Amino acid sequence: SGAVDASGTQPGLTGGNVTVTGRHVGLFGGHINASGDAGGGTVLVGGDYQGKNPDVQNARATYVGPDATINSDALTNGDGGKVIVWGDDWTKFYGSISARGGAGSGDGGFVEVSGKRYLDYRGFSDLRAPKGRVGALLLDPTNINIVATDTATADTEFSGGIFQESGTIDATSEITTATLVTQLTAGDVTINTNSSAGSAGDISLNTTLDYDGIAGTRTLTLIANNNIVVSNPIQDGVAGGETLNLVFNAGGAT
């Protein structure tokens, strides 16, 4: 709940590296800062990229509360950094991440927020770059539905400062169109599903995705281990110059 500062604010310095891990990992309002004058650093919370780094312990469950912030910005010149939030069973992310490109030059960074079996993403990752290309957010649970309204109850496995071991984990994650479109205003988004615990790894668009307001050109990439089911329109409801590039890959076929 405190602050971890690995920033490099002096001219020419990059941000440092921060790793926070354990069986259960929770950021309940704390601030992690790995920003740097010449580039953002690396922040690993609960694991590394897709949980595949044997040198970093994977958390079973990771919780990032609405008051928690993680910064890995390039302050002057350089690219935004790398931020990973991982949980082998579940991740609930309600906080804020910033991995922006430098004010003078540089691209946005890379952020992954993943629960290998279940992910509840209701936060925001800022990957913009004033003088460069936006960065990318990766979400990679098992099955996931893109919906109009959340049906899951937030914080069902966390209450009163204690992680609650759950006998069952939801088989299908959800992300609302409002959260997804807001995220696209600040960077490209990839949703990449895996097969885990009997789930095939499907992606389903269960409501209209109106990307009006993304303010520019963005890319939404859907990579499903199994099927992509699009049963509703993807549209710019009020034409205003927005462009959404779509890349679909279902079961290895693009």
Short mmCIF file of C-alpha atoms in Angstrom, two decimals:
data_model
loop_
_atom_site.label_atom_id
_atom_site.label_comp_id
_atom_site.label_asym_id
_atom_site.label_seq_id
_atom_site.Cartn_x
_atom_site.Cartn_y
_atom_site.Cartn_z
CA SER A 1 0.00 0.00 0.00
CA GLY A 2 3.06 2.27 0.01
CA ALA A 3 5.35 3.54 -2.74
CA VAL A 4 8.17 1.82 -4.63
CA ASP A 5 10.34 4.28 -6.56
CA ALA A 6 12.79 3.00 -9.18
CA SER A 7 12.57 6.06 -11.38
CA GLY A 8 15.48 7.62 -13.24
CA THR A 9 14.62 11.26 -13.59
CA GLN A 10 18.10 12.64 -14.23
CA PRO A 11 19.01 13.39 -17.89
CA GLY A 12 19.83 10.23 -19.85
CA LEU A 13 18.64 7.76 -17.22
CA THR A 14 16.04 5.06 -17.82
CA GLY A 15 13.65 3.66 -15.26
CA GLY A 16 14.71 0.71 -13.16
CA ASN A 17 13.21 -2.73 -12.55
CA VAL A 18 10.60 -3.69 -9.95
CA THR A 19 9.35 -7.22 -9.27
CA VAL A 20 6.52 -7.87 -6.81
CA THR A 21 5.49 -11.48 -6.49
CA GLY A 22 4.32 -14.25 -4.18
CA ARG A 23 1.50 -16.77 -3.95
CA HIS A 24 -1.01 -13.93 -3.69
CA VAL A 25 -0.12 -10.39 -4.77
CA GLY A 26 -2.19 -7.32 -4.01
CA LEU A 27 -1.72 -3.62 -4.76
CA PHE A 28 -4.33 -1.91 -2.65
CA GLY A 29 -3.60 1.72 -3.38
CA GLY A 30 0.16 1.81 -3.62
CA HIS A 31 2.28 3.44 -6.31
CA ILE A 32 5.08 1.81 -8.29
CA ASN A 33 7.21 4.20 -10.35
CA ALA A 34 9.79 2.97 -12.88
CA SER A 35 9.67 5.98 -15.20
CA GLY A 36 12.86 7.40 -16.68
CA ASP A 37 14.06 10.45 -18.54
CA ALA A 38 15.28 8.34 -21.49
CA GLY A 39 12.83 5.44 -21.26
CA GLY A 40 10.57 3.52 -18.95
CA GLY A 41 11.72 0.55 -16.92
CA THR A 42 10.20 -2.86 -16.22
CA VAL A 43 7.54 -3.65 -13.61
CA LEU A 44 6.54 -7.27 -13.00
CA VAL A 45 3.58 -7.89 -10.70
CA GLY A 46 2.80 -11.55 -10.13
CA GLY A 47 4.94 -12.84 -13.01
CA ASP A 48 6.57 -12.06 -16.34
CA TYR A 49 5.28 -12.21 -19.92
CA GLN A 50 2.55 -14.88 -20.19
CA GLY A 51 3.88 -16.42 -16.99
CA LYS A 52 6.68 -18.10 -18.95
CA ASN A 53 9.78 -16.75 -17.23
CA PRO A 54 11.17 -19.49 -14.96
CA ASP A 55 13.23 -16.92 -13.07
CA VAL A 56 10.14 -15.04 -11.87
CA GLN A 57 7.70 -16.74 -9.51
CA ASN A 58 4.12 -16.71 -10.78
CA ALA A 59 1.40 -15.60 -8.41
CA ARG A 60 -1.67 -17.75 -8.09
CA ALA A 61 -3.92 -14.71 -7.79
CA THR A 62 -3.23 -11.01 -8.36
CA TYR A 63 -5.37 -8.05 -7.34
CA VAL A 64 -4.80 -4.41 -8.33
CA GLY A 65 -7.22 -2.05 -6.63
CA PRO A 66 -8.80 1.09 -8.08
CA ASP A 67 -6.40 3.42 -6.23
CA ALA A 68 -3.23 1.60 -7.30
CA THR A 69 -0.97 3.07 -9.99
CA ILE A 70 2.00 1.73 -11.95
CA ASN A 71 4.15 4.11 -14.01
CA SER A 72 6.82 3.21 -16.55
CA ASP A 73 6.88 6.32 -18.72
CA ALA A 74 9.61 7.84 -20.82
CA LEU A 75 9.71 11.41 -19.56
CA THR A 76 11.70 13.27 -22.22
CA ASN A 77 12.90 10.99 -25.03
CA GLY A 78 12.58 7.25 -25.42
CA ASP A 79 9.97 4.52 -25.33
CA GLY A 80 7.55 3.64 -22.60
CA GLY A 81 8.51 0.62 -20.53
CA LYS A 82 7.16 -2.86 -19.91
CA VAL A 83 4.52 -3.65 -17.30
CA ILE A 84 3.21 -7.17 -16.62
CA VAL A 85 0.38 -8.04 -14.23
CA TRP A 86 -0.09 -11.82 -14.05
CA GLY A 87 -1.95 -14.52 -12.12
CA ASP A 88 -1.94 -18.26 -12.87
CA ASP A 89 -5.54 -18.63 -11.65
CA TRP A 90 -7.04 -15.15 -11.74
CA THR A 91 -6.22 -11.47 -12.02
CA LYS A 92 -8.55 -8.64 -11.05
CA PHE A 93 -7.34 -5.32 -12.33
CA TYR A 94 -9.10 -2.08 -11.42
CA GLY A 95 -6.12 0.28 -11.27
CA SER A 96 -4.10 2.44 -13.65
CA ILE A 97 -0.93 1.81 -15.65
CA SER A 98 1.02 4.41 -17.61
CA ALA A 99 3.78 3.47 -20.07
CA ARG A 100 3.82 6.54 -22.30
CA GLY A 101 6.40 7.52 -24.87
CA GLY A 102 8.60 10.56 -24.23
CA ALA A 103 7.37 14.10 -24.62
CA GLY A 104 10.07 14.78 -27.25
CA SER A 105 10.31 11.41 -29.00
CA GLY A 106 9.64 7.73 -28.52
CA ASP A 107 6.83 5.19 -28.70
CA GLY A 108 4.38 3.91 -26.14
CA GLY A 109 5.34 0.84 -24.14
CA PHE A 110 3.98 -2.67 -23.67
CA VAL A 111 1.51 -3.79 -21.00
CA GLU A 112 0.14 -7.25 -20.32
CA VAL A 113 -2.65 -7.82 -17.82
CA SER A 114 -3.56 -11.49 -17.62
CA GLY A 115 -5.26 -14.09 -15.53
CA LYS A 116 -4.43 -17.35 -17.23
CA ARG A 117 -7.78 -18.85 -16.27
CA TYR A 118 -9.85 -15.76 -15.41
CA LEU A 119 -9.38 -12.02 -15.94
CA ASP A 120 -11.48 -9.11 -14.74
CA TYR A 121 -10.06 -6.02 -16.44
CA ARG A 122 -11.83 -2.78 -15.49
CA GLY A 123 -8.83 -0.47 -15.25
CA PHE A 124 -6.93 1.67 -17.74
CA SER A 125 -3.51 1.49 -19.38
CA ASP A 126 -2.17 4.68 -20.96
CA LEU A 127 0.16 3.82 -23.84
CA ARG A 128 0.08 7.04 -25.81
CA ALA A 129 3.11 8.80 -27.28
CA PRO A 130 2.98 12.52 -28.12
CA LYS A 131 5.68 12.19 -30.80
CA GLY A 132 5.59 8.49 -31.65
CA ARG A 133 3.43 5.40 -32.05
CA VAL A 134 1.04 4.23 -29.39
CA GLY A 135 1.96 1.14 -27.42
CA ALA A 136 0.02 -2.09 -26.96
CA LEU A 137 -2.04 -3.79 -24.26
CA LEU A 138 -2.29 -7.60 -24.16
CA LEU A 139 -5.11 -9.39 -22.37
CA ASP A 140 -4.86 -13.18 -22.43
CA PRO A 141 -7.30 -15.22 -20.35
CA THR A 142 -9.17 -18.37 -21.48
CA ASN A 143 -12.70 -17.84 -22.84
CA ILE A 144 -13.76 -14.18 -22.93
CA ASN A 145 -16.99 -12.41 -23.86
CA ILE A 146 -17.15 -8.79 -25.02
CA VAL A 147 -20.34 -7.54 -23.40
CA ALA A 148 -22.42 -4.42 -22.86
CA THR A 149 -22.58 -4.82 -19.07
CA ASP A 150 -20.50 -6.77 -16.57
CA THR A 151 -22.30 -9.70 -15.00
CA ALA A 152 -19.42 -10.66 -12.72
CA THR A 153 -19.29 -9.18 -9.24
CA ALA A 154 -16.06 -7.34 -8.57
CA ASP A 155 -13.82 -8.46 -5.70
CA THR A 156 -15.61 -11.77 -5.09
CA GLU A 157 -12.30 -13.37 -4.08
CA PHE A 158 -11.01 -10.44 -2.06
CA SER A 159 -12.67 -8.96 0.99
CA GLY A 160 -11.55 -7.10 4.06
CA GLY A 161 -7.86 -7.26 3.18
CA ILE A 162 -7.79 -11.05 2.84
CA PHE A 163 -7.55 -13.18 -0.27
CA GLN A 164 -10.30 -15.79 -0.29
CA GLU A 165 -9.49 -19.16 -1.83
CA SER A 166 -12.36 -19.99 -4.16
CA GLY A 167 -13.46 -23.53 -4.84
CA THR A 168 -14.31 -22.63 -8.43
CA ILE A 169 -13.03 -20.06 -10.89
CA ASP A 170 -15.29 -18.58 -13.55
CA ALA A 171 -14.65 -20.29 -16.86
CA THR A 172 -15.40 -17.22 -18.95
CA SER A 173 -13.99 -13.73 -18.51
CA GLU A 174 -15.76 -10.55 -19.60
CA ILE A 175 -14.76 -7.13 -20.82
CA THR A 176 -17.30 -4.41 -21.54
CA THR A 177 -17.34 -2.49 -24.79
CA ALA A 178 -17.02 0.72 -22.78
CA THR A 179 -13.80 -0.49 -21.17
CA LEU A 180 -12.47 -1.76 -24.50
CA VAL A 181 -13.23 1.44 -26.42
CA THR A 182 -11.76 3.60 -23.65
CA GLN A 183 -8.65 1.46 -23.77
CA LEU A 184 -8.41 1.88 -27.56
CA THR A 185 -8.20 5.64 -27.10
CA ALA A 186 -4.85 5.07 -25.39
CA GLY A 187 -3.25 2.29 -27.43
CA ASP A 188 -3.69 -0.85 -29.52
CA VAL A 189 -5.31 -3.87 -27.87
CA THR A 190 -4.74 -7.60 -28.34
CA ILE A 191 -6.96 -10.25 -26.76
CA ASN A 192 -5.26 -13.64 -26.98
CA THR A 193 -7.00 -16.63 -25.43
CA ASN A 194 -5.50 -19.91 -24.27
CA SER A 195 -7.00 -23.29 -23.42
CA SER A 196 -6.94 -23.97 -19.71
CA ALA A 197 -8.86 -26.15 -17.25
CA GLY A 198 -11.21 -27.51 -19.90
CA SER A 199 -11.91 -24.15 -21.56
CA ALA A 200 -11.36 -24.07 -25.32
CA GLY A 201 -10.32 -20.42 -25.55
CA ASP A 202 -13.18 -18.73 -27.41
CA ILE A 203 -13.73 -15.00 -27.98
CA SER A 204 -17.34 -13.86 -28.40
CA LEU A 205 -18.67 -10.42 -29.32
CA ASN A 206 -22.04 -10.42 -27.59
CA THR A 207 -23.02 -6.82 -28.24
CA THR A 208 -22.39 -4.01 -30.72
CA LEU A 209 -18.85 -2.66 -30.61
CA ASP A 210 -19.13 1.05 -31.42
CA TYR A 211 -15.62 2.43 -31.59
CA ASP A 212 -16.65 6.07 -32.00
CA GLY A 213 -14.33 8.32 -30.04
CA ILE A 214 -11.08 6.33 -30.25
CA ALA A 215 -9.53 9.48 -31.74
CA GLY A 216 -7.31 8.27 -34.54
CA THR A 217 -6.21 4.92 -35.93
CA ARG A 218 -6.00 1.91 -33.64
CA THR A 219 -5.67 -1.85 -34.04
CA LEU A 220 -7.79 -4.46 -32.26
CA THR A 221 -6.35 -7.96 -32.59
CA LEU A 222 -8.37 -11.01 -31.52
CA ILE A 223 -6.40 -14.26 -31.35
CA ALA A 224 -8.51 -17.17 -30.17
CA ASN A 225 -7.17 -20.59 -29.32
CA ASN A 226 -10.47 -21.91 -30.66
CA ASN A 227 -13.37 -19.86 -32.11
CA ILE A 228 -14.11 -16.17 -32.64
CA VAL A 229 -17.86 -15.57 -32.64
CA VAL A 230 -18.97 -12.18 -33.96
CA SER A 231 -22.75 -11.97 -33.71
CA ASN A 232 -23.05 -8.18 -33.50
CA PRO A 233 -21.84 -5.20 -35.56
CA ILE A 234 -18.46 -3.50 -35.25
CA GLN A 235 -19.02 0.10 -36.30
CA ASP A 236 -18.17 3.78 -36.00
CA GLY A 237 -21.55 5.02 -34.83
CA VAL A 238 -20.80 8.68 -35.48
CA ALA A 239 -18.30 9.05 -38.30
CA GLY A 240 -15.52 11.29 -37.08
CA GLY A 241 -12.32 10.13 -38.70
CA GLU A 242 -11.67 7.15 -36.46
CA THR A 243 -10.16 4.03 -38.02
CA LEU A 244 -10.15 0.64 -36.31
CA ASN A 245 -7.95 -1.99 -37.93
CA LEU A 246 -9.19 -5.49 -37.15
CA VAL A 247 -7.02 -8.60 -37.08
CA PHE A 248 -8.75 -11.93 -36.33
CA ASN A 249 -6.99 -15.26 -35.85
CA ALA A 250 -9.11 -18.24 -34.83
CA GLY A 251 -7.44 -21.56 -34.17
CA GLY A 252 -4.38 -20.53 -36.13
CA ALA A 253 -6.27 -19.24 -39.21
CA THR A 254 -6.08 -15.48 -39.86
#
